[in-house]
mmCIF file of C-alpha atoms in Angstrom:
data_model
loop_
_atom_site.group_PDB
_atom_site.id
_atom_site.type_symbol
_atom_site.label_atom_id
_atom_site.label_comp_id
_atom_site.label_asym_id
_atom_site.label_seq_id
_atom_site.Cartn_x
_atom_site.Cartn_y
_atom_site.Cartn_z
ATOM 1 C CA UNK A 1 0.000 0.000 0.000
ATOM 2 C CA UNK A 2 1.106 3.357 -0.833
ATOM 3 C CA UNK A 3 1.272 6.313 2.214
ATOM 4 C CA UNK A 4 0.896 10.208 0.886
ATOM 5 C CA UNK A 5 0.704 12.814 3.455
ATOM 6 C CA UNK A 6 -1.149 16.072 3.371
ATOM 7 C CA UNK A 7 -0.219 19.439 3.152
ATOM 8 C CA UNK A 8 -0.635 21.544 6.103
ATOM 9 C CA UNK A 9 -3.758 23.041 4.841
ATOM 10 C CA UNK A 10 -6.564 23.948 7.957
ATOM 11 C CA UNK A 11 -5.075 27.075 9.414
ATOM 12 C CA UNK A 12 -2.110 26.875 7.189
ATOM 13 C CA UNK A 13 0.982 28.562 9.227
ATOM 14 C CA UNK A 14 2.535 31.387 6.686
ATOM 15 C CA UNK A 15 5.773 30.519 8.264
ATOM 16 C CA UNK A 16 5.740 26.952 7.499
ATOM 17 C CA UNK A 17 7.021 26.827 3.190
ATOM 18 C CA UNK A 18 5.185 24.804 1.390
ATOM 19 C CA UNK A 19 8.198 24.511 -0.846
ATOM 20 C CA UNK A 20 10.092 23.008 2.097
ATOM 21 C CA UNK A 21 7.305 20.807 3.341
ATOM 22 C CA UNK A 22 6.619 19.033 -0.071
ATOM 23 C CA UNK A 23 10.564 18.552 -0.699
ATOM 24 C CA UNK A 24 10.767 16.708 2.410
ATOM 25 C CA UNK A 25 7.864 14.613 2.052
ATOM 26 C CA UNK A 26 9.300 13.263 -1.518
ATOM 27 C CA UNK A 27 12.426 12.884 -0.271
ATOM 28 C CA UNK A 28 11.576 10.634 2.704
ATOM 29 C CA UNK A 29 9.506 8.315 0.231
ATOM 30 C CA UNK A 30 5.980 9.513 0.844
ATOM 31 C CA UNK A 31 3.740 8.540 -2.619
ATOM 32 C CA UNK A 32 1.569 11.810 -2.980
ATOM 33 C CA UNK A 33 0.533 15.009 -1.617
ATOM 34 C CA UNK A 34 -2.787 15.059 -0.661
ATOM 35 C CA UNK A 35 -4.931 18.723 -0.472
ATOM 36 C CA UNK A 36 -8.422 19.514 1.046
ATOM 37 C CA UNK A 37 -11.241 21.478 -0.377
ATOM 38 C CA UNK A 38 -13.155 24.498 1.852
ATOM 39 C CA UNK A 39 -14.130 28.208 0.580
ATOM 40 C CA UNK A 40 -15.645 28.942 3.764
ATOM 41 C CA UNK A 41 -12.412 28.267 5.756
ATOM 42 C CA UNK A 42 -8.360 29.246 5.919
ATOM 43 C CA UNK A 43 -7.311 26.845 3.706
ATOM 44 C CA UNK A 44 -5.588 27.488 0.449
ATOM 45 C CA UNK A 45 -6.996 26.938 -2.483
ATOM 46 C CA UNK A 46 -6.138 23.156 -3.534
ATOM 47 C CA UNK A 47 -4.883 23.691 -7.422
ATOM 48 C CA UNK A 48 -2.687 26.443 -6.346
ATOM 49 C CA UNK A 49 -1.195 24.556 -3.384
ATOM 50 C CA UNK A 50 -0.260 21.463 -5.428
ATOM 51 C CA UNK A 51 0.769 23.809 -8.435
ATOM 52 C CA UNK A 52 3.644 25.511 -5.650
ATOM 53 C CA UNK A 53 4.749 22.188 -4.563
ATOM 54 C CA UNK A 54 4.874 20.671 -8.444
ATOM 55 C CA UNK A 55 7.466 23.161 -8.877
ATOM 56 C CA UNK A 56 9.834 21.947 -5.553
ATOM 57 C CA UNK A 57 9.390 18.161 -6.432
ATOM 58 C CA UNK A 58 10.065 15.721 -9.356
ATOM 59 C CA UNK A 59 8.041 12.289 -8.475
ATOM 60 C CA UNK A 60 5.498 12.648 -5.826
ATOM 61 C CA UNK A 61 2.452 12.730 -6.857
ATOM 62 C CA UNK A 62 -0.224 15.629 -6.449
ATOM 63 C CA UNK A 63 -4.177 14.312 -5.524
ATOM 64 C CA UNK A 64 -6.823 16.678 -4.176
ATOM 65 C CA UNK A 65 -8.793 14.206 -1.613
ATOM 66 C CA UNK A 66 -10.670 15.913 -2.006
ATOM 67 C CA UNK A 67 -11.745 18.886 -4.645
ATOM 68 C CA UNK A 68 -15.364 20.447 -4.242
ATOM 69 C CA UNK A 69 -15.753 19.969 -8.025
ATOM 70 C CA UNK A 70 -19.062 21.949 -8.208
ATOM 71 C CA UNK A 71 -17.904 25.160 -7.066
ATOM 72 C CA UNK A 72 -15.433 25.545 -10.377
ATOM 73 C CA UNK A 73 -18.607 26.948 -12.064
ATOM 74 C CA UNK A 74 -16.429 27.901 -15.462
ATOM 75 C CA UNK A 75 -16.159 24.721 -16.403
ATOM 76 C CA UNK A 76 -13.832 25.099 -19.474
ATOM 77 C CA UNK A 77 -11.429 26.877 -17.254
ATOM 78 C CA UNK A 78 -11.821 23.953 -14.364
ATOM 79 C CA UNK A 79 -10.499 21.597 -16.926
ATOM 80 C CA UNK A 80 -7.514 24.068 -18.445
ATOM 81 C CA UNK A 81 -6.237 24.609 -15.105
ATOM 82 C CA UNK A 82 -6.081 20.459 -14.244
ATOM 83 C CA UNK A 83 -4.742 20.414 -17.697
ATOM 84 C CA UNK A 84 -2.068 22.869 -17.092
ATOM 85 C CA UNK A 85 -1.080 21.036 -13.503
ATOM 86 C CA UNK A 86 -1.081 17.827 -15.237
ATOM 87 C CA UNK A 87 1.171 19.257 -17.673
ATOM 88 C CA UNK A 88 3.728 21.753 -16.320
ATOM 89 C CA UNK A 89 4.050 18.339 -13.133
ATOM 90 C CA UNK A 90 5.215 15.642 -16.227
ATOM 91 C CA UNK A 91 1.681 13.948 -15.176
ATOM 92 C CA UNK A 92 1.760 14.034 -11.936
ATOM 93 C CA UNK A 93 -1.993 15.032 -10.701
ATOM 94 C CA UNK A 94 -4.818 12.989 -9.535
ATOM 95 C CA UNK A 95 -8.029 14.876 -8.714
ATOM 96 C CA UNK A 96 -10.108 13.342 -5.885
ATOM 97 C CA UNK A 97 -13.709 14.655 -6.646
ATOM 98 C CA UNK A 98 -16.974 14.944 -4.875
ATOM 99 C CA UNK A 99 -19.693 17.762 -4.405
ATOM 100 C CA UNK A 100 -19.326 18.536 -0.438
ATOM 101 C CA UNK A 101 -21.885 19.203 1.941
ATOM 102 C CA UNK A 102 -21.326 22.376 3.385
ATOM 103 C CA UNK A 103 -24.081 24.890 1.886
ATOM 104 C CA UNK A 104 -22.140 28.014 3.269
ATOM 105 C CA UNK A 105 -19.558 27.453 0.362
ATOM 106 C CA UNK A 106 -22.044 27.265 -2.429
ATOM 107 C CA UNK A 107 -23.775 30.587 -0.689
ATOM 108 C CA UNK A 108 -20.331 32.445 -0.897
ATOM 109 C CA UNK A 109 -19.853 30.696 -4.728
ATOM 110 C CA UNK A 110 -23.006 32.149 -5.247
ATOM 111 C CA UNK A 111 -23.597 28.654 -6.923
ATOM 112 C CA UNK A 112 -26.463 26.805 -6.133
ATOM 113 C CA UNK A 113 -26.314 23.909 -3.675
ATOM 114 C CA UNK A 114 -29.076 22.224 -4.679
ATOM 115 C CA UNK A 115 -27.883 22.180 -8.337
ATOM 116 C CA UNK A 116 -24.724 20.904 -7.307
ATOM 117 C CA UNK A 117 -25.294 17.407 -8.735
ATOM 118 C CA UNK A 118 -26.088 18.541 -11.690
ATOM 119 C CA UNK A 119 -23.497 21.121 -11.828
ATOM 120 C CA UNK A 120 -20.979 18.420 -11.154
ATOM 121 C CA UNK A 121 -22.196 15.969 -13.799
ATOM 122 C CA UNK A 122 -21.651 19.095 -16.658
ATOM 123 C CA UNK A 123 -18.017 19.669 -15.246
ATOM 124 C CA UNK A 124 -16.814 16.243 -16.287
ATOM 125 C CA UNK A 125 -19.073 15.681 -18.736
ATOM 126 C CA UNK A 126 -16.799 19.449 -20.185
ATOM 127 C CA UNK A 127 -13.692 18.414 -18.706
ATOM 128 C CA UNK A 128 -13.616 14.969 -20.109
ATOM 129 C CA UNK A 129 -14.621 16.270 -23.504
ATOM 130 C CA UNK A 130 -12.151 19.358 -23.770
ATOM 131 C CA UNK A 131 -9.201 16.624 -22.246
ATOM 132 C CA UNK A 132 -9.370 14.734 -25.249
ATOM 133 C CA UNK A 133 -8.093 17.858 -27.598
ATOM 134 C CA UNK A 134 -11.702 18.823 -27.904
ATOM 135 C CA UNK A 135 -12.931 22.936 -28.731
ATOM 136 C CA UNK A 136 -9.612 24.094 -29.267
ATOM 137 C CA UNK A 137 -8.416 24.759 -25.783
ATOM 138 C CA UNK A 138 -5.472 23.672 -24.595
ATOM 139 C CA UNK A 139 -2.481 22.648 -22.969
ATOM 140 C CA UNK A 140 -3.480 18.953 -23.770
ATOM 141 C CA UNK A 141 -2.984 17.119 -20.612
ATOM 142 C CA UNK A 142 0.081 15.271 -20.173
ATOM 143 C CA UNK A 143 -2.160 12.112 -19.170
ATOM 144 C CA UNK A 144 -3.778 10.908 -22.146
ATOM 145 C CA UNK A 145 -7.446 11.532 -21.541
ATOM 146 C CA UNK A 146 -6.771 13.653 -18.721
ATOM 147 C CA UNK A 147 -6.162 13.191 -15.054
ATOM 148 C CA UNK A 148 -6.613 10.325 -13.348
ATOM 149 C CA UNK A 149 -10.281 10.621 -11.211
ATOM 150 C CA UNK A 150 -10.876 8.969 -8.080
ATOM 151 C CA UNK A 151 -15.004 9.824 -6.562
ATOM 152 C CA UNK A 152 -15.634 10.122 -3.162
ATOM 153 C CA UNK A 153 -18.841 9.315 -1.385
ATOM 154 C CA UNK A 154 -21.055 6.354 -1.782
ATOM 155 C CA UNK A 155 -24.671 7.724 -3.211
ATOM 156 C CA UNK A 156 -26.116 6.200 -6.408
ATOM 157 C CA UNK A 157 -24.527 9.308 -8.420
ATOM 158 C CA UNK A 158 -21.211 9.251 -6.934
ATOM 159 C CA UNK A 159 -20.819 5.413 -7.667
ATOM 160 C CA UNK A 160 -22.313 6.715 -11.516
ATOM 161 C CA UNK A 161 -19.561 8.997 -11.733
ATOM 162 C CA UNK A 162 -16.862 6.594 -10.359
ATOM 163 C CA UNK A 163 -17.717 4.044 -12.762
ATOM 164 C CA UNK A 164 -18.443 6.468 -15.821
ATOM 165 C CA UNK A 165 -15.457 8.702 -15.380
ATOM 166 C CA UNK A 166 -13.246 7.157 -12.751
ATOM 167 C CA UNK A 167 -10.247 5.489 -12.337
ATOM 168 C CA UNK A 168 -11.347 4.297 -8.389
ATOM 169 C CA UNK A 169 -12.598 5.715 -4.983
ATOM 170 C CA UNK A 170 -11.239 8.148 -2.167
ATOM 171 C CA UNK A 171 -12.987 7.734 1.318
ATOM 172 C CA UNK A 172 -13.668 9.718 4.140
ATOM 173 C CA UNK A 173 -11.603 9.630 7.037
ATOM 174 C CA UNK A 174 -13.651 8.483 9.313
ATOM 175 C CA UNK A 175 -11.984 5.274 10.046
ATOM 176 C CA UNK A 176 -10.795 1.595 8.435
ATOM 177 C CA UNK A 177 -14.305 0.115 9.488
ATOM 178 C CA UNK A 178 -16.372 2.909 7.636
ATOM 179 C CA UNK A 179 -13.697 1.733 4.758
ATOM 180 C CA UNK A 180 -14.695 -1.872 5.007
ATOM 181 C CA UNK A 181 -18.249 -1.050 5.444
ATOM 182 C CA UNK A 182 -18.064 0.720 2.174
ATOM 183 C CA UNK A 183 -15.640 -0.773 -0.144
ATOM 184 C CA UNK A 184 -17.987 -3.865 -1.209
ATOM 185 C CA UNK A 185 -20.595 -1.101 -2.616
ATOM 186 C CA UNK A 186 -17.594 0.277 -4.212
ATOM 187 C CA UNK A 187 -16.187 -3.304 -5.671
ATOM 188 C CA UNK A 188 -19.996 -4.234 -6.766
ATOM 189 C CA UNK A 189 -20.702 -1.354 -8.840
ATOM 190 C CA UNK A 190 -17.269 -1.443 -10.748
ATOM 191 C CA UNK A 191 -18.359 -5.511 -11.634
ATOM 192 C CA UNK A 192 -22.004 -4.514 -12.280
ATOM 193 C CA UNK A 193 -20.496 -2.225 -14.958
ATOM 194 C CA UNK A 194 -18.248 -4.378 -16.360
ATOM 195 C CA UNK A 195 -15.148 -2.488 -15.661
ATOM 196 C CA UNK A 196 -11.867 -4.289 -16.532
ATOM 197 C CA UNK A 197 -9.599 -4.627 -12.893
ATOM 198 C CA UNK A 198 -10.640 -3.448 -10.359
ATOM 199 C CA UNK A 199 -11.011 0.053 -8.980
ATOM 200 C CA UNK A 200 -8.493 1.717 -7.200
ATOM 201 C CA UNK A 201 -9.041 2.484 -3.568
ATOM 202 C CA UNK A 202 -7.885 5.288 -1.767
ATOM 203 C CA UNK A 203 -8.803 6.100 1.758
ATOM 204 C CA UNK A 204 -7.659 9.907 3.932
ATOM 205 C CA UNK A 205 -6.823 10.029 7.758
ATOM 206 C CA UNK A 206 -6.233 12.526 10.431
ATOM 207 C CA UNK A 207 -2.812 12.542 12.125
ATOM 208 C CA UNK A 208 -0.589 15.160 14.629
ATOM 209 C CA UNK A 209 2.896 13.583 16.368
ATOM 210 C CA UNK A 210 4.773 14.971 18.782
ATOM 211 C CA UNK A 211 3.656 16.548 22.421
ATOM 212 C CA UNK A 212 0.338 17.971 22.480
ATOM 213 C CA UNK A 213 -0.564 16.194 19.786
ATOM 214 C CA UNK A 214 -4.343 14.965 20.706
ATOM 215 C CA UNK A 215 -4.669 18.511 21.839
ATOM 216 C CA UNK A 216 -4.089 19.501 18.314
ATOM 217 C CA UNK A 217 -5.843 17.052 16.400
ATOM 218 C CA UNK A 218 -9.158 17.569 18.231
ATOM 219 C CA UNK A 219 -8.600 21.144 18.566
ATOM 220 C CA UNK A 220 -8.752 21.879 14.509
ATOM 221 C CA UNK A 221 -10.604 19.101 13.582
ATOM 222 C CA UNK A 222 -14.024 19.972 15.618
ATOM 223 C CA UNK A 223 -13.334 23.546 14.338
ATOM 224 C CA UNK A 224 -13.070 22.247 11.539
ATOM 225 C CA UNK A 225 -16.344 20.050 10.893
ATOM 226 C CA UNK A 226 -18.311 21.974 13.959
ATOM 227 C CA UNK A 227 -21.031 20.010 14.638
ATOM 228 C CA UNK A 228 -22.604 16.056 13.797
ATOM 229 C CA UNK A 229 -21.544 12.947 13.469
ATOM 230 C CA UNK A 230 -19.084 13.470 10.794
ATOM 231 C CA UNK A 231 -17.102 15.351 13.190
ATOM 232 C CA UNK A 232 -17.092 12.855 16.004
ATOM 233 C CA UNK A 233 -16.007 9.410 13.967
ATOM 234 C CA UNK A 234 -13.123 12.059 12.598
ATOM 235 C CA UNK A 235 -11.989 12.762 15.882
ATOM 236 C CA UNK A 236 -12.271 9.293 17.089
ATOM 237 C CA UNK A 237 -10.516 8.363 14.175
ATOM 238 C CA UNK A 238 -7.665 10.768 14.384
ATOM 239 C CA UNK A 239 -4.455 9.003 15.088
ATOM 240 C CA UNK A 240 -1.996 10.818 17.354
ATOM 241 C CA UNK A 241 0.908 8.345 18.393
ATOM 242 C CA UNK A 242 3.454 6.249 16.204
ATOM 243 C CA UNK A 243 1.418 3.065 17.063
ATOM 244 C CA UNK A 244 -1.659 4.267 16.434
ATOM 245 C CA UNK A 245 -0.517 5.306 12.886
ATOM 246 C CA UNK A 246 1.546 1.995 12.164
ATOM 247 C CA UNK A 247 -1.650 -0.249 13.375
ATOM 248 C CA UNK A 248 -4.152 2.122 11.168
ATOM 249 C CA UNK A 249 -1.744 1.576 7.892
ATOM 250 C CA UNK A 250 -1.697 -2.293 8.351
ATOM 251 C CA UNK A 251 -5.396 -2.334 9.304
ATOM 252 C CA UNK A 252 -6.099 0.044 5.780
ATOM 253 C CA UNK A 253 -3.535 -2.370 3.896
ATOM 254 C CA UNK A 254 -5.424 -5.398 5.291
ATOM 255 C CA UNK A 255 -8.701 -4.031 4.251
ATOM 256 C CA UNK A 256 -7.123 -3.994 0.413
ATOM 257 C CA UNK A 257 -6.763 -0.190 0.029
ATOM 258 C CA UNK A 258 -3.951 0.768 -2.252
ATOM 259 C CA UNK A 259 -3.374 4.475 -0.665
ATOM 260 C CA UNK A 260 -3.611 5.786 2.441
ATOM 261 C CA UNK A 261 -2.900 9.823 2.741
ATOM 262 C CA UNK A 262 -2.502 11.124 5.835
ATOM 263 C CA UNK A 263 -3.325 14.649 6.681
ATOM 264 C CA UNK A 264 -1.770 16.720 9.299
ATOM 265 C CA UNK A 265 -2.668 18.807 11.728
ATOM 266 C CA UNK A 266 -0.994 21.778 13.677
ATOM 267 C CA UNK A 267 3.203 21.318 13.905
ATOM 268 C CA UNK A 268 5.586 21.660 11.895
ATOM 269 C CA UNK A 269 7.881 20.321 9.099
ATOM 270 C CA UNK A 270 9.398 17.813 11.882
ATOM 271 C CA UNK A 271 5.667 16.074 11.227
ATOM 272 C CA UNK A 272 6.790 14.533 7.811
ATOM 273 C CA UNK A 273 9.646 13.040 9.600
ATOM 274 C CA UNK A 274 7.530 11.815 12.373
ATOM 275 C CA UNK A 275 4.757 10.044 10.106
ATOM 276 C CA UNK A 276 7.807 8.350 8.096
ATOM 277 C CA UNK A 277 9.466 6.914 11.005
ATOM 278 C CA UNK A 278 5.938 5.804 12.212
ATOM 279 C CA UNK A 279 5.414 3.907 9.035
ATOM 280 C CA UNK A 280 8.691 2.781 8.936
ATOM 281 C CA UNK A 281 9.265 5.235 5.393
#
């Protein structure tokens, strides 16, 4: 199974370089960089993040787990800019997609939330269309057909868009058993379709090393989600010690996921060196 880790992204600290962070975390072996997805929130915007650290790396890969797809209501100029990432990184990008939740971003969008479905079919139906050196806009993407996609959620439409447009599946972090309790959903919709392989599985998790480090993680993650159920399996489900972390990789790797990303919370660069020697990286 293949570990990414996160950029610092919920309350990002201006002193802590993204530059530095993202060198480090190819350099001790990590497989991606992972970004998350809020308007409504201090977090940076998750194209521009992974576009900073494309520049200070030359393997890792670059996967927003995930991007609030909707929102990018110009669609044409959603799919140049993945385009542009995908090119100018040698191929690099994988764009984790769902619609979100949270209607306060689609009120500060000004997009509707109730159209987001809809809203988020036309985006790849565009995207898909204009990858494929469609309507004259380029860069072509350095990925033939664009981007790799990975869907999360586990509605009747986001299985649809997993197994129309999608290379596999990002979940939640709420936890290895919500994985499990999901993935055969997942597995039976990719058969019913008749999909060659199988589809590839990606699950996110909460982490902060180091003293304080519960402190931390619960601090910004109720802030974070602020209220429901949502927020307390993420919080249970935050891992804040070395053995925690090694036993929740094995327990993901057992469960047959094929990435795990890890995002962090509060600390600084020494956390990429922490989560490596947890996972033995």
């Amino acid at each position: 199974m293949d570990i990414g880790i996160g950029l610092q992204a919920l309350h990002p600290d201006p002193d802590l370089s993204v530059v530095d962070w993202a060198r480090r975390a190819e350099e001790r072996g990590f497989s991606t960089l992972g970004t998350t997805d809020r308007l409504v929130y201090d977090t940076y915007e998750p194209l521009t993040a992974l576009a900073v650290a494309a520049g200070a790396t030359s393997r890792i890969r670059l996967t927003t787990a995930i991007l609030l797809a909707p929102l990018r209501a110009n669609h044409a100029l959603f799919a140049k800019s993945a385009a542009t990432l995908d090119r100018l990184s040698d191929g690099r990008l994988v764009l984790g997609l769902a619609p979100g939740a949270r209607e306060d971003d689609y009120n500060a969008s000004g997009v509707d939330f109730r159209q987001r479905g809809k809203l988020f079919d036309a985006l790849l139906q565009r995207a898909t269309w204009q990858w494929q050196d469609h309507g004259g806009i380029g860069p072509r993407p350095a990925t033939a057909g664009g981007p790799p996609m990975l869907f999360g959620g586990f509605t009747k439409p986001a299985l649809r868009r997993m197994i129309t447009y999608g290379r596999g599946w990002i979940g939640g972090a709420q936890g290895v058993a919500n994985f499990r309790a999901v993935l055969p959903r997942v597995q039976q919709a990719w058969q019913d379709a008749g999909k060659e392989g199988t589809p590839r599985l990606v699950a996110t998790a909460h982490f902060s090393l180091g003293p304080n480090a519960e402190q931390r993680l619960h601090h910004r993650l109720a802030n974070y989600y602020t209220s429901g159920t949502y927020t307390r399996e993420s919080v249970e489900a935050g891992l804040t010690t070395p053995e925690g972390v090694a036993r929740e990789a094995a327990a993901y790797a057992e469960a047959g996921c094929d990435e795990l990303i890890l995002f962090p919370h509060g600390g600084g660069l020494e956390q990429v060196d922490l989560l490596a020697d947890a996972i033995g990286l």
